[in-house]
Each structure stands twice: as structure tokens, then as C-alpha cells.
PDB file of C-alpha atoms in Angstrom:
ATOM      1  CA  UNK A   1     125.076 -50.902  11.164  1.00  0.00           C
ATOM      2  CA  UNK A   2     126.916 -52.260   8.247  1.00  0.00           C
ATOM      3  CA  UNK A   3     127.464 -49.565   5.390  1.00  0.00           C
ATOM      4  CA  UNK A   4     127.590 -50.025   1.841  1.00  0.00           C
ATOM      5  CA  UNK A   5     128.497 -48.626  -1.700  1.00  0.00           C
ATOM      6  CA  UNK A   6     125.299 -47.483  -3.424  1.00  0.00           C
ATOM      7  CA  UNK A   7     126.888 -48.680  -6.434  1.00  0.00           C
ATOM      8  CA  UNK A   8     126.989 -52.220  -4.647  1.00  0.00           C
ATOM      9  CA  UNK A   9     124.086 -52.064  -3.245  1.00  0.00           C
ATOM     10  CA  UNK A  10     122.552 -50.702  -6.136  1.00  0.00           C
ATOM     11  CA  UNK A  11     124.623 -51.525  -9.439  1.00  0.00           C
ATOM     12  CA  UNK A  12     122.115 -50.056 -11.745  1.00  0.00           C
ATOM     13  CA  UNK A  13     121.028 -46.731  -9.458  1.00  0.00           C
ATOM     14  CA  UNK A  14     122.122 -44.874 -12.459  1.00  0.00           C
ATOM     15  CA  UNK A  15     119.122 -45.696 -14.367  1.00  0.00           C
ATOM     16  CA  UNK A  16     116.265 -44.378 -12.043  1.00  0.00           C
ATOM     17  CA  UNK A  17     118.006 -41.099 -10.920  1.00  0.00           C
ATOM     18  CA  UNK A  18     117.300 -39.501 -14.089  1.00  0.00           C
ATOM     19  CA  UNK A  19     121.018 -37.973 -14.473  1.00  0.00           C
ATOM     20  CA  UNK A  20     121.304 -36.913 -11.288  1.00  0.00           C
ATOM     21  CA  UNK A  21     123.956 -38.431  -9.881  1.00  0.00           C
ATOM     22  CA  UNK A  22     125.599 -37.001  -6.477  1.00  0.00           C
ATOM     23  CA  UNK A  23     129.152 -38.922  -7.796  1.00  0.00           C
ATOM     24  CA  UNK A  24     131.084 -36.327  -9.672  1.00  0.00           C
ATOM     25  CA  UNK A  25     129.904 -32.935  -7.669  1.00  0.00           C
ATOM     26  CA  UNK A  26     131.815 -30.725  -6.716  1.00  0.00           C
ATOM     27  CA  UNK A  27     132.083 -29.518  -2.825  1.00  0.00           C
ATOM     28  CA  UNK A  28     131.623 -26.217  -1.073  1.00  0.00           C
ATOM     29  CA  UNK A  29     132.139 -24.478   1.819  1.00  0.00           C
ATOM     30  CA  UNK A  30     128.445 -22.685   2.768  1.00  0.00           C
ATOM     31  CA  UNK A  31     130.011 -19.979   4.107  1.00  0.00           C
ATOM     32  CA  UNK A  32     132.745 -18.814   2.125  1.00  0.00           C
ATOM     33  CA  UNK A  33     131.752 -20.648  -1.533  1.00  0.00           C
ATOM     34  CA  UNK A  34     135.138 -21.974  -1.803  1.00  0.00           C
ATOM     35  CA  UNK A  35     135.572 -25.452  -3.280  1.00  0.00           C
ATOM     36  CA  UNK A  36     136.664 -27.782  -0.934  1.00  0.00           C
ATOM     37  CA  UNK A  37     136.819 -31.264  -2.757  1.00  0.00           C
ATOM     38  CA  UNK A  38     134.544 -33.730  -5.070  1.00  0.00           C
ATOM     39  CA  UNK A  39     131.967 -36.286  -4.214  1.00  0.00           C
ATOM     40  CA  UNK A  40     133.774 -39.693  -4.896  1.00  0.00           C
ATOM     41  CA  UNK A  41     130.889 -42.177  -3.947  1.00  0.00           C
ATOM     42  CA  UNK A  42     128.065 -42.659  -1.312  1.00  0.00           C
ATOM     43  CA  UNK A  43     127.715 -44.933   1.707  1.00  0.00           C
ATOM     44  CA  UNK A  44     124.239 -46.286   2.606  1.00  0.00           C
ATOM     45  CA  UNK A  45     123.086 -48.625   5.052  1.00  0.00           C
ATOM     46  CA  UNK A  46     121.409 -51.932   4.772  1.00  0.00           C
ATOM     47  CA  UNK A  47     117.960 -50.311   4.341  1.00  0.00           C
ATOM     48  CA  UNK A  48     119.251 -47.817   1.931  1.00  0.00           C
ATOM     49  CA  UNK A  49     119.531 -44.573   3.475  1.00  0.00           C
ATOM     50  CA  UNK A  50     122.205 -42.258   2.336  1.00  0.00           C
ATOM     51  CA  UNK A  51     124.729 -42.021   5.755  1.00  0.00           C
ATOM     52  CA  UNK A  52     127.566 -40.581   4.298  1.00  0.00           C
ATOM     53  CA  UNK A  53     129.422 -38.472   1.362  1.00  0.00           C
ATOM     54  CA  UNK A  54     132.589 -39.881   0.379  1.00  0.00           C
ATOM     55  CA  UNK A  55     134.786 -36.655   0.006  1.00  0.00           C
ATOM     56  CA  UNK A  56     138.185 -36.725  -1.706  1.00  0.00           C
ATOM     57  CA  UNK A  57     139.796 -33.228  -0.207  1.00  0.00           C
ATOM     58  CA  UNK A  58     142.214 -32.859  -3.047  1.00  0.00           C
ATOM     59  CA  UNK A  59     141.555 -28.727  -3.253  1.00  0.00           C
ATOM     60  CA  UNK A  60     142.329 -28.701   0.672  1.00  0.00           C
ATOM     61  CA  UNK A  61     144.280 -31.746   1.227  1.00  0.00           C
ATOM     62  CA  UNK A  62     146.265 -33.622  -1.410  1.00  0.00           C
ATOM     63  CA  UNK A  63     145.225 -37.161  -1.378  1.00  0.00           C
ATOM     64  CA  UNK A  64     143.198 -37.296   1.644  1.00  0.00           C
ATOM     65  CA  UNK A  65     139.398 -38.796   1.930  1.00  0.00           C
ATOM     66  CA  UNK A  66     137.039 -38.067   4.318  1.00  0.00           C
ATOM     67  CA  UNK A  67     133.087 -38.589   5.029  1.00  0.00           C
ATOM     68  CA  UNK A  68     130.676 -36.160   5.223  1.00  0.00           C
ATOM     69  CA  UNK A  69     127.638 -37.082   6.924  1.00  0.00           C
ATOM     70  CA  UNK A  70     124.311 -36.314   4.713  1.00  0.00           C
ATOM     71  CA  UNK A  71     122.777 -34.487   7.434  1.00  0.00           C
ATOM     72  CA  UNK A  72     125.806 -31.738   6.907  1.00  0.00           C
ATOM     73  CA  UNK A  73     125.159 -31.288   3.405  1.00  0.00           C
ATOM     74  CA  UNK A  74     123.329 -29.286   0.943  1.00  0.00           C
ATOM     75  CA  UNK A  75     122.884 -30.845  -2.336  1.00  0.00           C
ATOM     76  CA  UNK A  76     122.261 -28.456  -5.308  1.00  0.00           C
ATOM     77  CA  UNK A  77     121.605 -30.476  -8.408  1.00  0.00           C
ATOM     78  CA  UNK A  78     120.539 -27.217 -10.589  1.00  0.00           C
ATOM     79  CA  UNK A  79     124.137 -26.100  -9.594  1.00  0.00           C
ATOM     80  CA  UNK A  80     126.000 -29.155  -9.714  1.00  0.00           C
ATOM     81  CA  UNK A  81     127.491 -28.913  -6.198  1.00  0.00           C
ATOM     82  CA  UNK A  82     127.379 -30.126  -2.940  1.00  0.00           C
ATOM     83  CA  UNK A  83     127.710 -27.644  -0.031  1.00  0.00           C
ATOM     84  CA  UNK A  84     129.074 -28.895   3.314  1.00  0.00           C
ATOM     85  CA  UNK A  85     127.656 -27.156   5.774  1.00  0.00           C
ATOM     86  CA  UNK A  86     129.679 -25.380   8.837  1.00  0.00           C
ATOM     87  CA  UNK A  87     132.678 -27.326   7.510  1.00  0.00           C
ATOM     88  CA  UNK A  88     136.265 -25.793   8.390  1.00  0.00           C
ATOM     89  CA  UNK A  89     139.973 -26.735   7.752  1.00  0.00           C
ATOM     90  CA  UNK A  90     139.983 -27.458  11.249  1.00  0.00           C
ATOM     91  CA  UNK A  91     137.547 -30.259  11.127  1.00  0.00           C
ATOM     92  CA  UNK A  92     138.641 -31.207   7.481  1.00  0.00           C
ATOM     93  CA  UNK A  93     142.533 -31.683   9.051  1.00  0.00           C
ATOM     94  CA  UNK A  94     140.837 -33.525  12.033  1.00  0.00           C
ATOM     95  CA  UNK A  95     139.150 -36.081  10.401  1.00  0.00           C
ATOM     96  CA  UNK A  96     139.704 -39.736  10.221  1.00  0.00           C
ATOM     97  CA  UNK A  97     141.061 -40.470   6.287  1.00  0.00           C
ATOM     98  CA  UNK A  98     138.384 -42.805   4.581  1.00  0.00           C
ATOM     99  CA  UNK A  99     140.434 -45.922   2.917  1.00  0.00           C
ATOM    100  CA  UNK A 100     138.818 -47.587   0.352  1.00  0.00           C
ATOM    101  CA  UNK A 101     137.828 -51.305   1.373  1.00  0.00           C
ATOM    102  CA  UNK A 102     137.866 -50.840   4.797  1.00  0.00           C
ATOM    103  CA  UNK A 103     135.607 -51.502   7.408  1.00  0.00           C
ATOM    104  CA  UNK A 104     133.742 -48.609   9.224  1.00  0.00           C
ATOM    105  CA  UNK A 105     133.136 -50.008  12.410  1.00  0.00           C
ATOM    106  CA  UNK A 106     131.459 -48.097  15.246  1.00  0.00           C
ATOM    107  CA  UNK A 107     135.040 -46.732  16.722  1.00  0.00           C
ATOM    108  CA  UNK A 108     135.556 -45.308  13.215  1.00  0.00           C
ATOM    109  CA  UNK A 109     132.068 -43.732  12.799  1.00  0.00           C
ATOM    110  CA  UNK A 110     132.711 -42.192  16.266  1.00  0.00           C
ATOM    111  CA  UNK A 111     135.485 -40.491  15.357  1.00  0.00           C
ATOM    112  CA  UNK A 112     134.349 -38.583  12.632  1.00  0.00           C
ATOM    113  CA  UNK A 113     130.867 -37.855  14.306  1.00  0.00           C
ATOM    114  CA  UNK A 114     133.257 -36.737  17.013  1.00  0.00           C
ATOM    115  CA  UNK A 115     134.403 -33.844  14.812  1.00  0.00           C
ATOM    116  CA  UNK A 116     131.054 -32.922  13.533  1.00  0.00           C
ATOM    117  CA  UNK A 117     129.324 -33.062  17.316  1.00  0.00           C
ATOM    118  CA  UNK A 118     128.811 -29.781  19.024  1.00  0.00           C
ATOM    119  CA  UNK A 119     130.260 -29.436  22.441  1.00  0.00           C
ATOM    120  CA  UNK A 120     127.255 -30.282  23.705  1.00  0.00           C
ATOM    121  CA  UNK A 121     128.230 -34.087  26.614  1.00  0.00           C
ATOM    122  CA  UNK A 122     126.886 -37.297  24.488  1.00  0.00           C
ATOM    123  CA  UNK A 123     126.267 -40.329  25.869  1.00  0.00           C
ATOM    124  CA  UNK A 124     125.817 -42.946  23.403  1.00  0.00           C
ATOM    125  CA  UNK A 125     126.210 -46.783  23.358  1.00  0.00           C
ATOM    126  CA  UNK A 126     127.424 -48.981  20.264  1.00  0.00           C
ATOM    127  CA  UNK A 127     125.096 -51.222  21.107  1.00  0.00           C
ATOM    128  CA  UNK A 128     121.598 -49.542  21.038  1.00  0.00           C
ATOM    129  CA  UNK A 129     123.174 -46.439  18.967  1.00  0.00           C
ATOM    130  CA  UNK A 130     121.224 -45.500  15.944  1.00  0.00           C
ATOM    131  CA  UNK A 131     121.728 -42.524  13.207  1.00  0.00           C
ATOM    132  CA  UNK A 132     118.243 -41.185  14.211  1.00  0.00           C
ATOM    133  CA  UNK A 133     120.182 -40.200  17.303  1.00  0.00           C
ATOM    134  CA  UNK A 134     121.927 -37.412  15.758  1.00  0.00           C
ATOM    135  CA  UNK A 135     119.349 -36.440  12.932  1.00  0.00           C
ATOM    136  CA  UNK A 136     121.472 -32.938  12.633  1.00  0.00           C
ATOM    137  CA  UNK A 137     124.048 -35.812  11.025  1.00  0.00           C
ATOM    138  CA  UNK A 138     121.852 -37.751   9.548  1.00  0.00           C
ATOM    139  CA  UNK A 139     118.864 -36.266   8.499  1.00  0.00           C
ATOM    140  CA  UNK A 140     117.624 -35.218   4.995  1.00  0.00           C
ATOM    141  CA  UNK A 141     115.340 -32.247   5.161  1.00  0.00           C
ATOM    142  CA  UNK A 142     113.916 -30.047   2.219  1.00  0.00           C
ATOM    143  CA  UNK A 143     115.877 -26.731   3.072  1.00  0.00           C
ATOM    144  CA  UNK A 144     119.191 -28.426   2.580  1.00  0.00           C
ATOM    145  CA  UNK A 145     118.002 -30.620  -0.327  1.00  0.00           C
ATOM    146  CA  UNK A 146     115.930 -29.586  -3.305  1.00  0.00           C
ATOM    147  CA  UNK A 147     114.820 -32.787  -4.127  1.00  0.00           C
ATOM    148  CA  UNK A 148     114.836 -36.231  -2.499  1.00  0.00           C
ATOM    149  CA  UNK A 149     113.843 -39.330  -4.714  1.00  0.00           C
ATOM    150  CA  UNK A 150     112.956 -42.559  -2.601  1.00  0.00           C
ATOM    151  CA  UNK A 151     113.021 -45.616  -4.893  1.00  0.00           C
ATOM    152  CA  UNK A 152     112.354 -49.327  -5.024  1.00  0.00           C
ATOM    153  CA  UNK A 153     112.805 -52.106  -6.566  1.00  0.00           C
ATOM    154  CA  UNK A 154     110.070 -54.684  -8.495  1.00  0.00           C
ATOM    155  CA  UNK A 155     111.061 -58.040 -10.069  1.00  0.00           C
ATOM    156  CA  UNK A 156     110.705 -58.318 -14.022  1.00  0.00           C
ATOM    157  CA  UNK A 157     109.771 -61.654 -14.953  1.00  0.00           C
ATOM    158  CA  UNK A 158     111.435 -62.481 -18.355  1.00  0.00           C
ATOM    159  CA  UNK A 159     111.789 -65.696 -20.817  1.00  0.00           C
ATOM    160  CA  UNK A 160     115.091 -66.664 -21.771  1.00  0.00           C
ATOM    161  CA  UNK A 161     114.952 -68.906 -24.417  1.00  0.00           C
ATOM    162  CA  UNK A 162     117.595 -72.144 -24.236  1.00  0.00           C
ATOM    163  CA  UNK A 163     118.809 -75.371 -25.607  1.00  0.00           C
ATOM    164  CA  UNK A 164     118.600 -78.230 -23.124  1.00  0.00           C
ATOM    165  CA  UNK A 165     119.539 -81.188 -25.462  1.00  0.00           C
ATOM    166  CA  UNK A 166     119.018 -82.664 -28.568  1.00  0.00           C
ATOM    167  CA  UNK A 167     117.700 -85.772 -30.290  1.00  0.00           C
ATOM    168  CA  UNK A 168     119.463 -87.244 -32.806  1.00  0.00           C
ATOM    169  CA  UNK A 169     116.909 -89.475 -34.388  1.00  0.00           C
ATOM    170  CA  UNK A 170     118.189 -91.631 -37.750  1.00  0.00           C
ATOM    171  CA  UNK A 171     117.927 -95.165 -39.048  1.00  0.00           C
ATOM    172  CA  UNK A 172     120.604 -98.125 -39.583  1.00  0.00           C
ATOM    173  CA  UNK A 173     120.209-101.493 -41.469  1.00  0.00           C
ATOM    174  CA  UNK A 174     121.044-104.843 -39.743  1.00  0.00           C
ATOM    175  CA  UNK A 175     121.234-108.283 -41.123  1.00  0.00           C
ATOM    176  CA  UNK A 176     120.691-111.373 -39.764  1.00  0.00           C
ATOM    177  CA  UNK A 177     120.258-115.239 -41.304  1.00  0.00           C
ATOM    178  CA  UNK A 178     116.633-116.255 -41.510  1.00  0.00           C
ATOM    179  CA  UNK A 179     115.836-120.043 -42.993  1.00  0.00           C
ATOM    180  CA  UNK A 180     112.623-120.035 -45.352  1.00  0.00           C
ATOM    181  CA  UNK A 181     111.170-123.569 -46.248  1.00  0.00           C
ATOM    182  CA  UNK A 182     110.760-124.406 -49.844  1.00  0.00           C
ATOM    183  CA  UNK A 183     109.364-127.951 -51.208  1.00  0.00           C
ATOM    184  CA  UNK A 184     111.202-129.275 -54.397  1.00  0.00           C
ATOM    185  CA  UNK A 185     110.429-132.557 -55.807  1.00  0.00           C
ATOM    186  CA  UNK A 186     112.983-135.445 -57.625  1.00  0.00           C
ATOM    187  CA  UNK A 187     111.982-137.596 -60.109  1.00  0.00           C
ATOM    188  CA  UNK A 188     113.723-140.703 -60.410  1.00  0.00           C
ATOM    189  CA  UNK A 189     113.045-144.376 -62.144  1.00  0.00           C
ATOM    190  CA  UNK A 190     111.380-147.487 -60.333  1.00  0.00           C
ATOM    191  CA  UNK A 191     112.043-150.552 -62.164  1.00  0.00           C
ATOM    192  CA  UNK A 192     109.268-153.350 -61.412  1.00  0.00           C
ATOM    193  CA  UNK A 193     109.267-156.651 -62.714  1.00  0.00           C
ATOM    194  CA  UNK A 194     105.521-158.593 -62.813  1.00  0.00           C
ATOM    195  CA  UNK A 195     104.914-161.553 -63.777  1.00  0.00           C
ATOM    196  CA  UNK A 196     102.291-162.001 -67.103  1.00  0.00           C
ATOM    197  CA  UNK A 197      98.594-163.883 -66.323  1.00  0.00           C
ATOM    198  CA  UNK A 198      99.731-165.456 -69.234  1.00  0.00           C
ATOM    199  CA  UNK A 199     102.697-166.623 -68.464  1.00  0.00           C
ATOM    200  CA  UNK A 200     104.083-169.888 -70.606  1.00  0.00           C
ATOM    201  CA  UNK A 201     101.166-169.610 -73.353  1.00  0.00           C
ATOM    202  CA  UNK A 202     102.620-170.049 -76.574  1.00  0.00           C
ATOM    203  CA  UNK A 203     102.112-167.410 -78.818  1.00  0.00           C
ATOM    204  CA  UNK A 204     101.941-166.772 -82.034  1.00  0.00           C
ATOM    205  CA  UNK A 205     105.005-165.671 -84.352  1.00  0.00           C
ATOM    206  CA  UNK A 206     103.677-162.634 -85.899  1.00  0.00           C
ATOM    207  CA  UNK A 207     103.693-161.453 -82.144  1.00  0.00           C
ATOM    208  CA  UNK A 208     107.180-162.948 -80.967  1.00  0.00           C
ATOM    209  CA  UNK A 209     108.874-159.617 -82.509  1.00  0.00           C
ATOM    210  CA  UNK A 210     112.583-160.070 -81.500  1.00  0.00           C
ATOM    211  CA  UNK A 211     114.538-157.272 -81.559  1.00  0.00           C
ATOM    212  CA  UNK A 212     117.930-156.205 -80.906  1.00  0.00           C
ATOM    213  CA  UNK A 213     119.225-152.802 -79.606  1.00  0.00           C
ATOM    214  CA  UNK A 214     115.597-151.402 -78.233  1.00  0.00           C
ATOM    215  CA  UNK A 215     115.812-148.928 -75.915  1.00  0.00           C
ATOM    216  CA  UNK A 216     113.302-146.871 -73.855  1.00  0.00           C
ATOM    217  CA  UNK A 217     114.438-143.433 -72.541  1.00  0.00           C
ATOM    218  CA  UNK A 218     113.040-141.815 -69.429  1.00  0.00           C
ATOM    219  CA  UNK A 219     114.010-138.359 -68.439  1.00  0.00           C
ATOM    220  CA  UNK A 220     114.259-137.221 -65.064  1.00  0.00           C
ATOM    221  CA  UNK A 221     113.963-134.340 -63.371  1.00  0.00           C
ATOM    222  CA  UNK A 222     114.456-132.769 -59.908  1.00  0.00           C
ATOM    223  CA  UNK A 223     113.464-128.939 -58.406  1.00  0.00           C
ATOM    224  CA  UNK A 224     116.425-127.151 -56.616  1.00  0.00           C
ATOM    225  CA  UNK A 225     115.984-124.069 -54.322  1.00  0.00           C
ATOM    226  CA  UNK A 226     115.819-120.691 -56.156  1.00  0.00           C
ATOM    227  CA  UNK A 227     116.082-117.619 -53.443  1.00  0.00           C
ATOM    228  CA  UNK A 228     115.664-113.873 -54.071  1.00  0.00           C
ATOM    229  CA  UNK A 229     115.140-110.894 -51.892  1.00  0.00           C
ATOM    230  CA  UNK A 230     112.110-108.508 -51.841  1.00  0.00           C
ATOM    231  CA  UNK A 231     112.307-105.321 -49.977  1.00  0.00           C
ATOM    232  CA  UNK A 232     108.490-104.211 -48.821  1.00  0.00           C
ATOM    233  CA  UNK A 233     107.808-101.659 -46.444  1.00  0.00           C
ATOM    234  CA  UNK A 234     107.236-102.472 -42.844  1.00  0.00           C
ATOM    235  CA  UNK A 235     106.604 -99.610 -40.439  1.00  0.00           C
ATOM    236  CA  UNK A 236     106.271 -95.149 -40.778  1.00  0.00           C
ATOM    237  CA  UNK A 237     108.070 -92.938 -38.601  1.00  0.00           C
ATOM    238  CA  UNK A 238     106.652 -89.659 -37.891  1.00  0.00           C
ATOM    239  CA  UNK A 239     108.784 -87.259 -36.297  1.00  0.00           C
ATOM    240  CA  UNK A 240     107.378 -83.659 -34.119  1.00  0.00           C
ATOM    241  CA  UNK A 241     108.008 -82.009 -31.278  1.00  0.00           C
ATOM    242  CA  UNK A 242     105.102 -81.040 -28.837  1.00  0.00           C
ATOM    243  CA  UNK A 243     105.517 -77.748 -26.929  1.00  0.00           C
ATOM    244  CA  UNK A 244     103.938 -77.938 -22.938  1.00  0.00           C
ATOM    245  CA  UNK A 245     103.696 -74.497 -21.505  1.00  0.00           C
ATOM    246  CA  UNK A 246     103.570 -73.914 -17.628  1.00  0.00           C
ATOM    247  CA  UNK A 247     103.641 -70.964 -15.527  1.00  0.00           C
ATOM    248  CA  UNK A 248     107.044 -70.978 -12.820  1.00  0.00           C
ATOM    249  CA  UNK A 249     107.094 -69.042  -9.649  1.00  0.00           C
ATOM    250  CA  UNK A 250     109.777 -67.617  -8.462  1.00  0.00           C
ATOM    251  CA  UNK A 251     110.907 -65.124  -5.765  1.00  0.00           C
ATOM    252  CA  UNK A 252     113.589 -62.604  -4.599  1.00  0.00           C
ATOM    253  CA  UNK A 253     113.592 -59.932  -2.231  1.00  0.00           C
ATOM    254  CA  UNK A 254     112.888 -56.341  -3.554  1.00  0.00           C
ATOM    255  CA  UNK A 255     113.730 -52.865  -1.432  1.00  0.00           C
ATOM    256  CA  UNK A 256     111.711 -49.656  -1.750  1.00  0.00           C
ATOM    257  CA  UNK A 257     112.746 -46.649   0.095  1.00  0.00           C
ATOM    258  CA  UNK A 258     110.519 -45.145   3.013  1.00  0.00           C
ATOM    259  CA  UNK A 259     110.545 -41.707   4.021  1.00  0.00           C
ATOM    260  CA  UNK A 260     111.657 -40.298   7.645  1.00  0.00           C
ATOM    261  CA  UNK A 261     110.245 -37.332   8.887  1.00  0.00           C
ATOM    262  CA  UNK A 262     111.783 -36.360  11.839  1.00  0.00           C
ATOM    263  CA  UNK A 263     110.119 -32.917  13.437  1.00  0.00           C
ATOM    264  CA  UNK A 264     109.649 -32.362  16.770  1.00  0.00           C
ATOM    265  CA  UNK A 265     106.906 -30.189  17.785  1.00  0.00           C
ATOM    266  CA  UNK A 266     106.240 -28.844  14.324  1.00  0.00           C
ATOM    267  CA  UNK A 267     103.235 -29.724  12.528  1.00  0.00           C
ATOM    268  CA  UNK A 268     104.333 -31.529   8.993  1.00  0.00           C
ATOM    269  CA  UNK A 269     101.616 -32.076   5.983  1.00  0.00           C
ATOM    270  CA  UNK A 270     102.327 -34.278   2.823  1.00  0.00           C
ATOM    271  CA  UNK A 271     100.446 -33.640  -0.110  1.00  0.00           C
TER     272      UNK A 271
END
């Protein structure tokens, strides 16, 4: 029967009480109205049920904490106290201090439920001992309380928008050597000698011109290589993003709080 802070069990229980918040009360005897202490925190157990009042007795005893059990107390929210009911100095001075951070074991429990107890022989066992044993200890009924709020708890599912990465998306020139083909053409002189049909014929003087110094002039020419660069477009880039939408399930576990009605042989209607 592990116990609990409701603020641990519970971090935001603040929210759904609507202000009213047990923390902070003061507490008072029922029978002679005198303030005994303040309500410091709450104890519940695994399933949520307030067990205990965590008492700090600094109007009785200085410095000294002690647990009331919910069953013995009357919560007043309209007056902003607790009362604890049938408690005396006696049982206040007899009970166990409550250090923070420590574990309540069964031993421990026993000791304060030991002051509480009437005389009245119990025979319990720590290991089938629940607190609907002793519902005078544990129980919450509607004299004592004015108003008992059972809660729960429901999941909220939320988008959280987030960057996962990025894309870095750009461009960079490289070169390389290509070879391109181009055909030139040279010109240059071929000499051939023939030999005349006529060869040896005399002929006449007026044709027999003789002269000195006569030249013929060829001129040659020869294509060279001439490169230069064009820059043409070759390919488009277009750049988007796509969005893919999906639907993710996911779980967790989620209390709600159950009422006990505990009345033996009395007839009990809810409306």
C-alpha cells in the first residue's frame, strides 16, 4: 500500500480543484475550537484516495509532524479549516513524527492507527490488511465533508511543431579538358616537270622570247585552330517542399477517481 504526495502524484491538482486546496488550512480541535496545527500536504495511495493529512503541530508541538487519517477529519472549505475530530494532546504527544522522505511502511501506519483505534481487540494482518478495514479512519462521508470532488484524467493530443534537418541545396562549377576536332587545310606548292608533245620542233623566233629575271609568285596559305567558349543552358532546377500528413497513435495511462460508499445496513440513493 505504497503512499504518495498528491502533488507527485498529481503535479497539476491545483488546476481542477477550483481553489480549493486542503494545503494551507488551518486545524481544529472539534470539541474545543482551538487551533491545533496547519495542513502541510496530503498522502494518497496508488489509486488516489486521500489516506492521510499531513499535520505540522507547531500551535501544540514545536516542530513536530504528524498524520491525520481522512476518516478523522472534517474539512470546512467555506471556513478555511480542517477539524480533527476526537483529537487530544494525548494522542497528538503519542504519535509517531512524520519525516519528510521517508517510507511509511505497514509498522509505521500501525502505529499511528494504533493511537487513533478504540480499545476495541484488532486483529489485522499486513498482508491482506486494507484501509476499508477501518472505514472510521479512512472513510470520507458527507457529514464530515461538505464537498468531495472525484477527478480524472484524459489525454490531450497536441502538435508540436519541430525542425528535423535541413537541406542545403546550391550549385558549384567544375572544369575538366574536353578535345573538339576541327579540320584546317595547308596549301603548299607541287612542282611537276612534263615533257612537251612537241618536244625538239624548231620554232620560230618571234616565239623563242628569252628572258632574264622572270619570276612567278604563288602564295600559300594554311588554316590554324581558332577556339572559343559558349556558355548555353543545359538543365532547370526546381526546388519545393511537399508536406505528407498522417494521423499517430499514441497511448498513456489516465486515472479517474471512483466513489466508495461504505454503509452498512442503511439504504443510500445517488441522484
Amino acid at each position: 500500500m505504497a503512499l504518495h504526495r498528491l502533488a507527485d502524484l498529481a503535479p497539476n491538482y491545483r488546476e481542477t480543484i477550483q481553489g480549493n486546496d486542503i494545503q494551507g488550512l488551518g486545524v481544529y480541535t472539534d470539541r474545543t475550537d482551538e487551533k491545533i496545527g496547519t495542513v502541510t500536504d496530503v498522502l494518497v495511495d496508488e489509486e488516489g484516495h486521500f489516506r492521510y493529512l499531513v499535520v505540522d503541530l507547531g500551535f501544540w508541538i514545536f516542530g513536530k509532524k504528524v498524520l491525520l487519517p481522512v476518516g478523522r477529519s472534517r474539512i470546512d472549505h467555506d471556513a478555511g479549516r480542517v477539524y480533527a475530530i476526537g483529537m487530544t494532546r494525548e494522542q497528538a504527544e503519542n504519535l509517531p513524527e512524520f519525516e519528510e522522505g521517508r517510507t511509511l511502511d505497514y509498522d509505521y501506519e500501525e502505529q499511528v492507527r494504533g493511537v487513533y483505534r478504540d480499545t476495541t481487540p484488532h486483529t489485522y494482518n499486513r498482508d491482506t490488511y486494507t484501509y476499508e478495514h477501518e472505514p472510521s479512519l479512512y472513510k470520507l462521508n458527507q457529514q464530515d465533508h461538505q464537498t468531495l470532488r472525484l477527478y480524472e484524467e484524459r489525454l490531450i493530443g497536441e502538435k508540436v511543431r519541430q525542425k528535423t534537418g535541413e537541406v542545403v541545396i546550391g550549385k558549384h562549377v567544375e572544369s575538366e579538358t574536353v578535345q573538339v576536332s576541327v579540320p584546317i587545310e595547308k596549301e603548299h606548292v607541287v612542282i611537276e616537270r612534263v615533257t612537251p608533245t612537241d618536244v625538239g620542233q624548231v620554232v620560230p623566233p618571234s616565239e623563242a622570247n628569252f628572258r632574264e629575271g622572270e619570276v612567278a609568285r604563288i602564295e600559300i596559305y594554311e588554316e590554324t585552330p581558332e577556339v572559343r567558349k559558349e556558355a548555353f543552358l543545359r538543365e532547370e532546377i526546381k526546388i519545393d517542399k511537399v508536406v505528407e500528413q498522417e494521423t499517430v497513435e499514441t497511448q498513456d495511462t489516465v486515472r479517474h477517481e471512483e466513489l466508495d460508499v461504505n454503509a452498512p445496513n442503511l439504504r443510500v440513493e445517488e441522484r
